[in-house]
Short mmCIF file of C-alpha atoms in Angstrom, two decimals:
data_model
loop_
_atom_site.label_atom_id
_atom_site.label_comp_id
_atom_site.label_asym_id
_atom_site.label_seq_id
_atom_site.Cartn_x
_atom_site.Cartn_y
_atom_site.Cartn_z
CA MET A 1 0.00 0.00 0.00
CA ASN A 2 1.40 3.39 -0.95
CA ILE A 3 0.46 6.85 0.32
CA GLU A 4 -2.06 7.62 -2.43
CA GLU A 5 -3.84 4.33 -1.86
CA ALA A 6 -3.92 4.99 1.88
CA LEU A 7 -5.43 8.46 1.36
CA ALA A 8 -8.04 7.02 -1.00
CA ILE A 9 -9.06 4.50 1.65
CA LEU A 10 -9.14 7.21 4.35
CA ASP A 11 -11.69 9.09 2.29
CA THR A 12 -14.10 6.18 2.69
CA PHE A 13 -13.99 6.43 6.48
CA LEU A 14 -13.84 10.18 7.07
CA GLU A 15 -17.00 12.13 6.32
CA HIS A 16 -15.18 15.38 5.53
CA GLY A 17 -11.79 13.97 4.59
CA LEU A 18 -8.52 15.48 5.79
CA SER A 19 -7.73 19.18 5.94
CA ASP A 20 -4.70 20.42 4.01
CA ILE A 21 -2.46 20.52 7.08
CA GLN A 22 -3.70 17.11 8.26
CA GLU A 23 -2.85 15.64 4.87
CA ILE A 24 0.63 17.14 5.06
CA VAL A 25 1.22 15.62 8.48
CA PHE A 26 -0.21 12.27 7.32
CA ARG A 27 2.04 12.22 4.23
CA LYS A 28 5.16 13.14 6.16
CA ALA A 29 4.39 10.67 8.95
CA TRP A 30 3.95 7.99 6.28
CA GLU A 31 7.51 8.78 5.16
CA GLY A 32 8.70 8.27 8.74
CA GLN A 33 9.41 11.92 9.55
CA THR A 34 9.24 13.18 13.12
CA TYR A 35 7.11 16.17 14.11
CA PRO A 36 10.17 18.49 14.31
CA ASP A 37 11.23 17.32 10.83
CA ILE A 38 7.75 17.98 9.46
CA ALA A 39 7.66 21.43 11.05
CA GLU A 40 11.08 22.36 9.67
CA SER A 41 10.36 21.12 6.14
CA CYS A 42 6.98 22.88 5.97
CA GLY A 43 7.79 26.08 7.84
CA TYR A 44 5.43 25.49 10.78
CA ASP A 45 5.97 25.71 14.52
CA ALA A 46 6.90 22.29 15.96
CA ASN A 47 4.30 22.47 18.74
CA TYR A 48 1.60 23.30 16.20
CA ILE A 49 2.51 20.28 14.05
CA LYS A 50 2.53 18.05 17.13
CA ASP A 51 -0.94 19.30 18.04
CA VAL A 52 -2.21 18.68 14.49
CA GLY A 53 -0.77 15.17 14.62
CA SER A 54 -2.35 14.45 18.00
CA LYS A 55 -5.77 15.56 16.75
CA LEU A 56 -5.30 13.60 13.51
CA TRP A 57 -4.66 10.29 15.32
CA LYS A 58 -7.61 11.02 17.62
CA LEU A 59 -9.83 11.62 14.57
CA LEU A 60 -8.71 8.35 13.00
CA SER A 61 -9.17 6.51 16.30
CA GLN A 62 -12.79 7.67 16.40
CA ALA A 63 -13.33 6.72 12.76
CA PHE A 64 -11.83 3.23 13.12
CA GLY A 65 -13.05 2.47 16.64
CA GLU A 66 -9.58 1.60 17.93
CA GLU A 67 -6.51 3.47 19.08
CA VAL A 68 -4.51 4.94 16.20
CA THR A 69 -1.06 6.41 16.77
CA LYS A 70 1.85 7.69 14.71
CA SER A 71 3.52 4.32 15.23
CA ASN A 72 0.69 1.95 14.25
CA PHE A 73 -1.46 3.86 11.73
CA ARG A 74 -0.15 1.93 8.69
CA SER A 75 -1.10 -1.45 10.15
CA VAL A 76 -4.47 -0.12 11.36
CA LEU A 77 -5.22 1.08 7.83
CA ARG A 78 -4.39 -2.32 6.37
CA ARG A 79 -6.56 -4.12 8.89
CA ARG A 80 -9.51 -1.76 8.51
CA CYS A 81 -9.34 -1.93 4.75
CA LEU A 82 -9.50 -5.71 4.95
CA ARG A 83 -12.30 -5.82 7.50
CA GLN A 84 -14.40 -3.32 5.58
CA ALA A 85 -13.98 -5.33 2.43
CA LEU A 86 -14.70 -8.74 3.96
CA PRO A 87 -18.43 -9.13 4.70
CA THR A 88 -20.37 -7.09 2.15
CA GLN A 89 -18.57 -4.26 0.44
CA SER A 90 -20.51 -1.01 0.35
CA SER A 91 -20.86 0.72 -2.97
CA VAL A 92 -18.84 3.67 -1.70
CA LEU A 93 -15.93 1.48 -0.64
CA SER A 94 -16.09 -0.51 -3.87
CA GLU A 95 -15.95 2.72 -5.85
CA LYS A 96 -12.95 3.92 -3.85
CA LEU A 97 -11.15 0.62 -4.18
CA GLN A 98 -11.46 0.82 -7.95
CA SER A 99 -9.05 3.75 -7.76
CA VAL A 100 -6.53 1.81 -5.67
CA PRO A 101 -4.49 0.11 -8.38
CA ALA A 102 -2.14 -2.16 -6.49
CA VAL A 103 -3.84 -3.20 -3.26
CA LEU A 104 -7.15 -4.82 -4.02
CA LYS A 105 -7.32 -5.57 -7.75
CA GLN A 106 -7.54 -8.66 -9.92
CA SER A 107 -4.21 -10.50 -9.84
CA GLN A 108 -2.49 -9.55 -13.07
CA GLN A 109 1.27 -9.89 -13.26
CA THR A 110 1.95 -6.19 -12.80
CA SER A 111 -0.23 -5.88 -9.72
CA ILE A 112 1.28 -9.08 -8.32
CA GLU A 113 4.69 -7.45 -8.30
CA LYS A 114 3.29 -4.34 -6.64
CA ASP A 115 1.51 -6.47 -4.06
CA ARG A 116 4.77 -8.23 -3.23
CA ILE A 117 6.22 -4.84 -2.35
CA SER A 118 3.22 -3.53 -0.44
CA GLY A 119 2.75 -6.78 1.46
CA SER A 120 -0.87 -7.13 0.40
CA SER A 121 -2.09 -10.48 -0.85
CA LEU A 122 -5.75 -9.74 -1.17
CA VAL A 123 -7.34 -9.66 -4.62
CA ILE A 124 -11.00 -9.02 -5.33
CA GLU A 125 -12.92 -10.87 -7.96
CA LYS A 126 -15.83 -9.04 -9.59
CA GLN A 127 -18.67 -11.50 -9.52
CA ASP A 128 -22.35 -10.99 -10.27
CA GLU A 129 -23.62 -13.02 -7.35
CA ARG A 130 -21.24 -11.94 -4.59
CA LYS A 131 -18.36 -9.63 -3.90
CA THR A 132 -16.05 -11.29 -1.46
CA PRO A 133 -12.27 -11.29 -1.33
CA VAL A 134 -10.46 -14.19 -2.93
CA LEU A 135 -6.98 -14.96 -1.68
CA ASN A 136 -4.50 -15.92 -4.33
CA PRO A 137 -2.76 -19.04 -2.94
CA ASP A 138 0.53 -17.85 -4.45
CA PHE A 139 0.59 -15.05 -1.88
CA LEU A 140 0.20 -17.26 1.18
CA GLU A 141 3.52 -17.24 3.00
CA ASN A 142 4.92 -20.59 4.04
CA PRO A 143 5.99 -19.67 7.57
CA GLY A 144 9.62 -20.03 8.50
CA GLY A 145 12.13 -17.61 9.96
CA SER A 146 11.24 -14.01 10.72
CA VAL A 147 8.12 -12.48 9.16
CA PRO A 148 9.12 -10.17 6.25
CA LEU A 149 8.78 -6.45 6.91
CA ASN A 150 6.16 -6.01 4.20
CA SER A 151 4.25 -9.15 5.11
CA PHE A 152 0.47 -9.05 5.08
CA PHE A 153 0.54 -11.77 7.73
CA TYR A 154 2.40 -9.96 10.49
CA ILE A 155 0.10 -9.60 13.50
CA GLU A 156 0.85 -6.77 15.90
CA ARG A 157 0.58 -7.37 19.63
CA PRO A 158 -0.42 -3.95 21.01
CA PRO A 159 0.97 -2.04 22.76
CA ILE A 160 4.33 -3.78 22.24
CA GLU A 161 5.26 -2.30 18.86
CA GLU A 162 4.28 1.22 19.86
CA ARG A 163 6.17 1.02 23.17
CA THR A 164 9.37 -0.25 21.56
CA TYR A 165 9.24 2.37 18.78
CA ALA A 166 8.91 5.11 21.37
CA GLU A 167 11.66 3.66 23.58
CA ILE A 168 14.23 3.26 20.81
CA ASN A 169 13.97 7.00 20.11
CA LYS A 170 15.34 7.75 23.59
CA PRO A 171 19.08 8.42 24.02
CA GLY A 172 20.94 5.59 25.74
CA SER A 173 17.90 3.32 25.80
CA LEU A 174 17.90 -0.46 26.23
CA ILE A 175 15.11 -2.81 25.13
CA ARG A 176 15.06 -6.45 26.24
CA ILE A 177 12.92 -8.79 24.14
CA LYS A 178 12.31 -12.19 25.68
CA ALA A 179 10.31 -15.12 24.28
CA PRO A 180 10.84 -18.80 23.48
CA SER A 181 11.88 -20.01 20.04
CA LYS A 182 9.73 -18.98 17.05
CA MET A 183 7.57 -16.54 19.01
CA GLY A 184 8.40 -13.51 16.85
CA LYS A 185 11.40 -11.97 18.63
CA THR A 186 13.49 -11.41 15.50
CA SER A 187 10.46 -10.16 13.54
CA LEU A 188 9.88 -7.50 16.18
CA MET A 189 13.58 -6.65 16.29
CA HIS A 190 13.62 -6.04 12.53
CA ARG A 191 10.65 -3.69 12.84
CA ILE A 192 12.33 -1.76 15.62
CA LEU A 193 15.45 -1.37 13.48
CA THR A 194 13.39 -0.27 10.49
CA HIS A 195 11.56 2.30 12.60
CA ALA A 196 14.90 3.54 13.92
CA LYS A 197 16.32 3.90 10.40
CA GLN A 198 13.37 6.10 9.48
CA THR A 199 14.42 8.54 12.21
CA GLY A 200 17.90 8.87 10.74
CA VAL A 201 19.97 6.71 13.11
CA TYR A 202 22.43 3.97 12.23
CA THR A 203 21.52 0.36 12.89
CA VAL A 204 23.71 -2.66 13.58
CA GLN A 205 22.49 -6.24 13.98
CA ILE A 206 24.69 -8.88 15.58
CA GLY A 207 23.31 -12.43 15.41
CA LEU A 208 25.22 -14.59 17.90
CA GLN A 209 23.91 -17.75 16.24
CA ARG A 210 26.08 -16.85 13.20
CA ALA A 211 29.34 -16.75 15.15
CA ASP A 212 31.80 -19.60 14.64
CA SER A 213 32.42 -21.81 17.64
CA GLN A 214 36.03 -20.60 17.85
CA VAL A 215 34.76 -17.09 18.54
CA PHE A 216 33.65 -18.33 21.96
CA THR A 217 36.99 -19.84 22.97
CA SER A 218 38.02 -16.72 24.87
CA LEU A 219 36.65 -13.36 25.92
CA GLU A 220 39.26 -11.53 23.85
CA LYS A 221 38.34 -13.39 20.64
CA PHE A 222 34.67 -12.77 21.24
CA LEU A 223 35.03 -9.04 21.91
CA ARG A 224 37.32 -8.54 18.91
CA TRP A 225 34.81 -10.41 16.73
CA PHE A 226 32.04 -8.24 18.17
CA CYS A 227 33.88 -4.94 17.54
CA ALA A 228 34.91 -5.98 14.02
CA ASN A 229 31.29 -6.77 13.13
CA VAL A 230 30.02 -3.46 14.46
CA SER A 231 32.75 -1.61 12.52
CA ARG A 232 31.88 -3.31 9.25
CA GLN A 233 28.17 -2.60 9.57
CA LEU A 234 28.93 1.07 10.25
CA ASN A 235 31.19 1.09 7.16
CA LEU A 236 34.16 2.09 9.30
CA GLU A 237 37.72 0.82 9.02
CA ILE A 238 38.51 -1.93 11.50
CA ARG A 239 41.18 -0.49 13.80
CA LEU A 240 41.23 -2.97 16.68
CA ASP A 241 44.97 -2.97 17.16
CA ASP A 242 45.00 0.80 17.67
CA TYR A 243 42.85 0.44 20.78
CA TRP A 244 43.50 -3.07 22.06
CA ASP A 245 45.90 -3.28 24.97
CA GLU A 246 46.44 -6.53 26.86
CA ASP A 247 47.66 -4.58 29.89
CA ILE A 248 44.23 -3.00 30.46
CA GLY A 249 42.27 -6.06 29.40
CA SER A 250 39.72 -6.92 26.74
CA LYS A 251 36.69 -5.32 28.40
CA VAL A 252 38.33 -1.91 28.76
CA SER A 253 39.84 -2.17 25.26
CA CYS A 254 36.43 -2.98 23.80
CA THR A 255 34.81 -0.11 25.69
CA LEU A 256 37.45 2.38 24.54
CA TYR A 257 37.08 1.14 20.95
CA LEU A 258 33.35 1.89 21.05
CA GLN A 259 33.66 5.16 22.94
CA GLU A 260 36.74 6.77 21.41
CA TYR A 261 36.46 5.40 17.89
CA LEU A 262 33.05 4.09 16.78
CA LEU A 263 30.72 6.43 18.68
CA ASP A 264 33.02 9.39 18.18
CA LYS A 265 33.35 8.74 14.45
CA ILE A 266 29.69 8.46 13.54
CA ASP A 267 27.52 11.56 13.20
CA ALA A 268 24.25 10.06 14.51
CA PRO A 269 23.07 7.63 17.20
CA VAL A 270 23.37 3.90 16.56
CA VAL A 271 20.93 1.15 17.50
CA LEU A 272 22.83 -2.03 18.28
CA ALA A 273 20.64 -5.14 18.21
CA LEU A 274 21.98 -8.38 19.68
CA ASP A 275 19.97 -11.40 18.57
CA GLU A 276 20.03 -14.87 20.21
CA VAL A 277 21.95 -13.59 23.22
CA ASN A 278 21.05 -16.79 25.07
CA ARG A 279 23.67 -18.59 22.98
CA ILE A 280 26.34 -16.89 25.06
CA PHE A 281 24.86 -18.46 28.21
CA GLU A 282 26.50 -21.71 27.11
CA TYR A 283 29.91 -20.10 27.64
CA PRO A 284 29.95 -18.99 31.30
CA GLU A 285 33.48 -17.56 31.19
CA ILE A 286 32.43 -15.17 28.42
CA SER A 287 28.89 -14.39 29.54
CA ARG A 288 30.04 -13.48 33.09
CA ASP A 289 32.11 -10.67 31.56
CA PHE A 290 30.17 -9.64 28.45
CA LEU A 291 26.71 -9.33 30.01
CA PRO A 292 27.88 -6.95 32.77
CA LEU A 293 29.73 -5.02 30.04
CA LEU A 294 26.41 -4.38 28.28
CA ARG A 295 24.98 -3.18 31.58
CA SER A 296 27.93 -0.81 32.08
CA TRP A 297 27.45 0.78 28.63
CA TYR A 298 23.80 1.38 29.40
CA GLU A 299 24.65 2.97 32.75
CA ASP A 300 27.42 5.11 31.23
CA ALA A 301 24.74 6.91 29.19
CA SER A 302 23.52 8.60 32.37
CA GLU A 303 26.94 10.18 32.93
CA LEU A 304 28.72 10.46 29.58
CA GLU A 305 26.97 12.14 26.67
CA ILE A 306 28.76 10.09 24.04
CA TRP A 307 27.21 6.85 25.36
CA GLN A 308 23.75 8.35 24.80
CA LYS A 309 24.42 7.73 21.10
CA LEU A 310 24.26 3.99 21.77
CA ARG A 311 20.84 2.33 22.00
CA LEU A 312 20.67 -1.39 22.72
CA VAL A 313 18.18 -4.09 21.75
CA VAL A 314 18.87 -7.41 23.49
CA VAL A 315 16.94 -10.44 22.23
CA HIS A 316 16.95 -13.67 24.21
CA ALA A 317 14.86 -16.83 24.55
CA THR A 318 15.19 -17.35 28.28
CA GLU A 319 16.77 -15.91 31.39
CA ALA A 320 20.50 -16.20 31.97
CA TYR A 321 21.18 -19.43 33.81
CA ILE A 322 24.68 -18.36 34.88
CA PRO A 323 24.93 -16.51 38.19
CA LEU A 324 25.12 -12.72 37.78
CA ASP A 325 25.31 -10.02 40.39
CA ILE A 326 21.95 -8.24 40.39
CA ASN A 327 23.79 -4.94 39.93
CA GLN A 328 25.68 -6.21 36.87
CA SER A 329 22.94 -7.99 34.97
CA PRO A 330 21.52 -6.33 31.83
CA PHE A 331 18.32 -8.32 32.33
CA ASN A 332 16.86 -6.12 35.05
CA VAL A 333 17.30 -2.68 33.45
CA GLY A 334 15.79 -0.94 30.45
CA LEU A 335 12.40 -1.73 28.89
CA PRO A 336 11.44 -5.41 29.26
CA ILE A 337 9.29 -6.90 26.50
CA LYS A 338 7.95 -10.41 27.00
CA LEU A 339 6.22 -11.51 23.81
CA PRO A 340 2.86 -13.13 24.55
CA GLU A 341 1.14 -15.85 22.60
CA PHE A 342 -1.60 -14.87 20.17
CA SER A 343 -5.00 -14.28 21.70
CA LEU A 344 -8.02 -15.98 20.16
CA GLU A 345 -8.98 -12.67 18.51
CA GLN A 346 -5.51 -12.29 16.99
CA MET A 347 -5.70 -15.82 15.63
CA GLN A 348 -9.07 -14.93 14.12
CA GLU A 349 -7.57 -11.90 12.40
CA LEU A 350 -4.73 -14.01 11.03
CA ALA A 351 -7.20 -16.63 9.83
CA VAL A 352 -9.21 -13.99 7.97
CA ARG A 353 -6.02 -12.72 6.35
CA HIS A 354 -5.49 -16.27 5.10
CA GLY A 355 -8.85 -16.08 3.36
CA LEU A 356 -10.74 -18.35 5.78
CA ASP A 357 -14.28 -16.99 5.65
CA TRP A 358 -15.52 -19.48 8.26
CA ALA A 359 -13.28 -17.77 10.84
CA LYS A 360 -15.37 -14.58 10.85
CA SER A 361 -17.79 -13.59 13.62
CA GLU A 362 -18.43 -15.29 16.96
CA LYS A 363 -18.88 -18.67 15.29
CA GLY A 364 -15.41 -18.32 13.83
CA LEU A 365 -13.99 -17.72 17.29
CA GLU A 366 -15.71 -20.85 18.53
CA LYS A 367 -14.22 -22.92 15.69
CA LEU A 368 -10.73 -21.53 16.32
CA ALA A 369 -10.82 -22.10 20.07
CA PRO A 370 -9.81 -25.82 19.89
CA LEU A 371 -6.86 -24.91 17.65
CA ARG A 372 -5.65 -22.30 20.10
CA ALA A 373 -6.07 -24.79 22.94
CA MET A 374 -3.97 -27.32 21.02
CA ILE A 375 -1.06 -24.97 20.18
CA GLY A 376 -1.41 -22.45 22.99
CA GLY A 377 -1.53 -19.46 20.63
CA HIS A 378 2.09 -20.02 19.55
CA PRO A 379 2.62 -17.63 16.57
CA TYR A 380 4.62 -20.02 14.37
CA LEU A 381 2.34 -22.96 15.03
CA ALA A 382 -0.68 -20.75 14.34
CA ARG A 383 0.75 -19.51 11.04
CA LEU A 384 1.64 -23.05 9.96
CA ALA A 385 -1.90 -24.24 10.70
CA LEU A 386 -3.58 -21.33 8.92
CA TYR A 387 -1.24 -21.62 5.95
CA ASN A 388 -2.29 -25.24 5.46
CA LEU A 389 -5.95 -24.40 6.02
CA GLY A 390 -5.74 -21.47 3.61
CA ASN A 391 -4.24 -23.74 0.96
CA GLN A 392 -7.07 -26.22 1.64
CA GLN A 393 -4.51 -28.95 2.21
CA VAL A 394 -6.30 -30.15 5.32
CA SER A 395 -9.56 -29.54 7.18
CA LEU A 396 -9.58 -28.05 10.66
CA GLU A 397 -10.99 -31.26 12.09
CA GLN A 398 -8.30 -33.40 10.44
CA LEU A 399 -5.57 -30.95 11.46
CA LEU A 400 -6.57 -31.13 15.12
CA LYS A 401 -6.88 -34.93 15.06
CA GLU A 402 -3.45 -35.46 13.47
CA ALA A 403 -1.60 -32.54 15.13
CA PRO A 404 0.30 -34.57 17.79
CA THR A 405 1.04 -37.49 15.43
CA ILE A 406 3.68 -38.19 12.79
CA ALA A 407 0.98 -37.73 10.14
CA GLY A 408 0.19 -34.18 11.20
CA ILE A 409 1.40 -30.86 9.84
CA TYR A 410 3.67 -30.38 12.86
CA SER A 411 5.57 -33.65 12.43
CA ASN A 412 8.81 -32.10 11.15
CA TYR A 413 8.75 -29.40 13.81
CA LEU A 414 8.11 -31.91 16.58
CA ARG A 415 10.76 -34.33 15.24
CA HIS A 416 13.31 -31.53 15.36
CA HIS A 417 12.58 -31.01 19.05
CA LEU A 418 12.67 -34.77 19.68
CA ALA A 419 16.10 -35.02 18.05
CA ASN A 420 17.43 -32.26 20.31
CA LEU A 421 16.03 -34.01 23.37
CA GLN A 422 17.60 -37.30 22.35
CA GLU A 423 20.99 -35.56 22.09
CA HIS A 424 20.51 -34.17 25.60
CA PRO A 425 19.07 -36.97 27.78
CA GLU A 426 18.95 -34.72 30.84
CA LEU A 427 16.47 -32.44 29.03
CA ALA A 428 14.40 -35.41 27.88
CA THR A 429 14.23 -36.69 31.45
CA ALA A 430 13.19 -33.26 32.73
CA LEU A 431 10.49 -32.86 30.08
CA LYS A 432 9.20 -36.37 30.79
CA ARG A 433 8.63 -35.35 34.40
CA VAL A 434 6.64 -32.32 33.25
CA ILE A 435 4.35 -34.06 30.76
CA THR A 436 3.56 -36.99 33.05
CA SER A 437 2.71 -34.87 36.07
CA PRO A 438 -0.87 -33.67 36.64
CA THR A 439 0.53 -30.49 38.21
CA SER A 440 3.53 -28.24 37.62
CA VAL A 441 6.89 -29.59 38.75
CA GLN A 442 10.14 -28.06 39.94
CA LEU A 443 13.12 -28.69 37.65
CA GLU A 444 16.85 -28.11 37.95
CA ALA A 445 17.47 -24.50 36.88
CA ILE A 446 19.56 -25.02 33.73
CA ALA A 447 17.27 -27.76 32.37
CA ALA A 448 14.22 -25.60 33.06
CA TYR A 449 15.67 -22.56 31.27
CA LYS A 450 16.81 -24.61 28.27
CA LEU A 451 13.38 -26.22 27.90
CA GLU A 452 11.81 -22.78 28.19
CA SER A 453 14.05 -21.39 25.45
CA MET A 454 12.91 -24.26 23.20
CA GLY A 455 9.33 -23.28 24.01
CA LEU A 456 8.44 -26.69 25.43
CA VAL A 457 7.64 -25.54 28.96
CA LYS A 458 6.36 -22.45 30.69
CA LEU A 459 7.93 -21.33 33.93
CA GLU A 460 6.14 -19.77 36.85
CA GLY A 461 8.76 -19.08 39.45
CA ASN A 462 10.54 -22.40 39.95
CA GLN A 463 7.64 -24.45 38.61
CA ALA A 464 7.44 -25.81 35.05
CA MET A 465 4.44 -26.95 33.05
CA SER A 466 3.89 -28.05 29.46
CA SER A 467 3.50 -25.08 27.08
CA CYS A 468 0.53 -26.55 25.26
CA GLU A 469 -1.54 -29.63 24.62
CA LEU A 470 0.38 -30.42 21.42
CA TYR A 471 3.66 -30.99 23.25
CA GLN A 472 2.04 -32.90 26.05
CA LEU A 473 0.33 -35.37 23.72
CA TYR A 474 3.28 -35.84 21.36
CA PHE A 475 6.09 -36.19 23.88
CA ARG A 476 4.02 -38.34 26.21
CA GLU A 477 3.85 -40.81 23.33
CA GLN A 478 7.53 -40.45 22.34
CA LEU A 479 9.24 -40.26 25.75
CA THR A 480 7.19 -42.67 27.85
#
């Protein structure tokens, strides 16, 4: 969806449309500009533009019946456009949509390419008897990895996106994103980085899962690898030897490299995102030094202006299971974000986006409830189910019946977990205790945290329980 298409759709919801200044603010906000940027480019007072923006989002909130903000208005527009089109399109909306060339038109090759860019996969067939959306199966995304930025199938979990976008704009900020495997951590991280880029800051992404094993053989190797990666992504010459001094140690050398070289050299703040940080937990000698180092950089921002240029995003699947002083841990400062599972309503919205008409209304919620009970609202498992239902490869009844078996759509996913458990008998033994107990059980700390990072158990204090019915049924069969 581009700006002209968005404005055309807005006209269908707003009785009097947008005023000239509201349209200016809307256009500039669409481009990712801040209120001060808009004011400067248009010659208005910044406070006036901020007031116009505030009233604009309030107007749209009233029109759409949900909260609309500068951070979420694009996704709200996409959702509202879809919902308005789903049941029975009004003649006014149909007329407007005829002028929207790339979003909701018959799937010709040219519009397909535009839809790939806009993230929309909805095409409308003009039929005499009914006017309902028809989803082109080619546009259904086979889930795997992070959800693409332009994906029509990304489901927001308010107010998480809005809170993280606001936080990352703050000097010296730190955001901690925690969730088990395949819950959407990396997808959210990518959206935070994209939002940050739109404000004119640099972004760096360090994926610890991509580091060679030899990187973790010593703290010095790890920190040099870390600094070299940050340098390359900032397009700066790697000058480690100019700052590294074995007499002062690796931690101080790394800190000086960031402070006196990288942060001093760049002309804008930098958002540094660390993905899969829990991998470092497996190397206690490194994690005991590196994790407090992250904490020290965050705290330095309160005293040294140059460290305010650094904003951190730390992504991890579980809590650190190595002992850390409470005053040195980076996991009790900054903005904590714990990604929740999809609610039943969010699963309904995702089902509708997959073209499943039966999922609409209260009856749709009732039909989806057993699926959510089976998978616990897990985002990846939900997308995999709805992808197969949208492709009409399986019925909902058959899917639920076969879900915990080797014939079901989750067989490969479950086999992958089973293989990991077989390689680590202590984890298999711990999980067996969980799935065979009628109540939650207390596990040894490291086993509990590792099972949580895999998404197989939920922890409440020291007590563990099975994450969902799917795991309980499958692993009870395989492990007992």
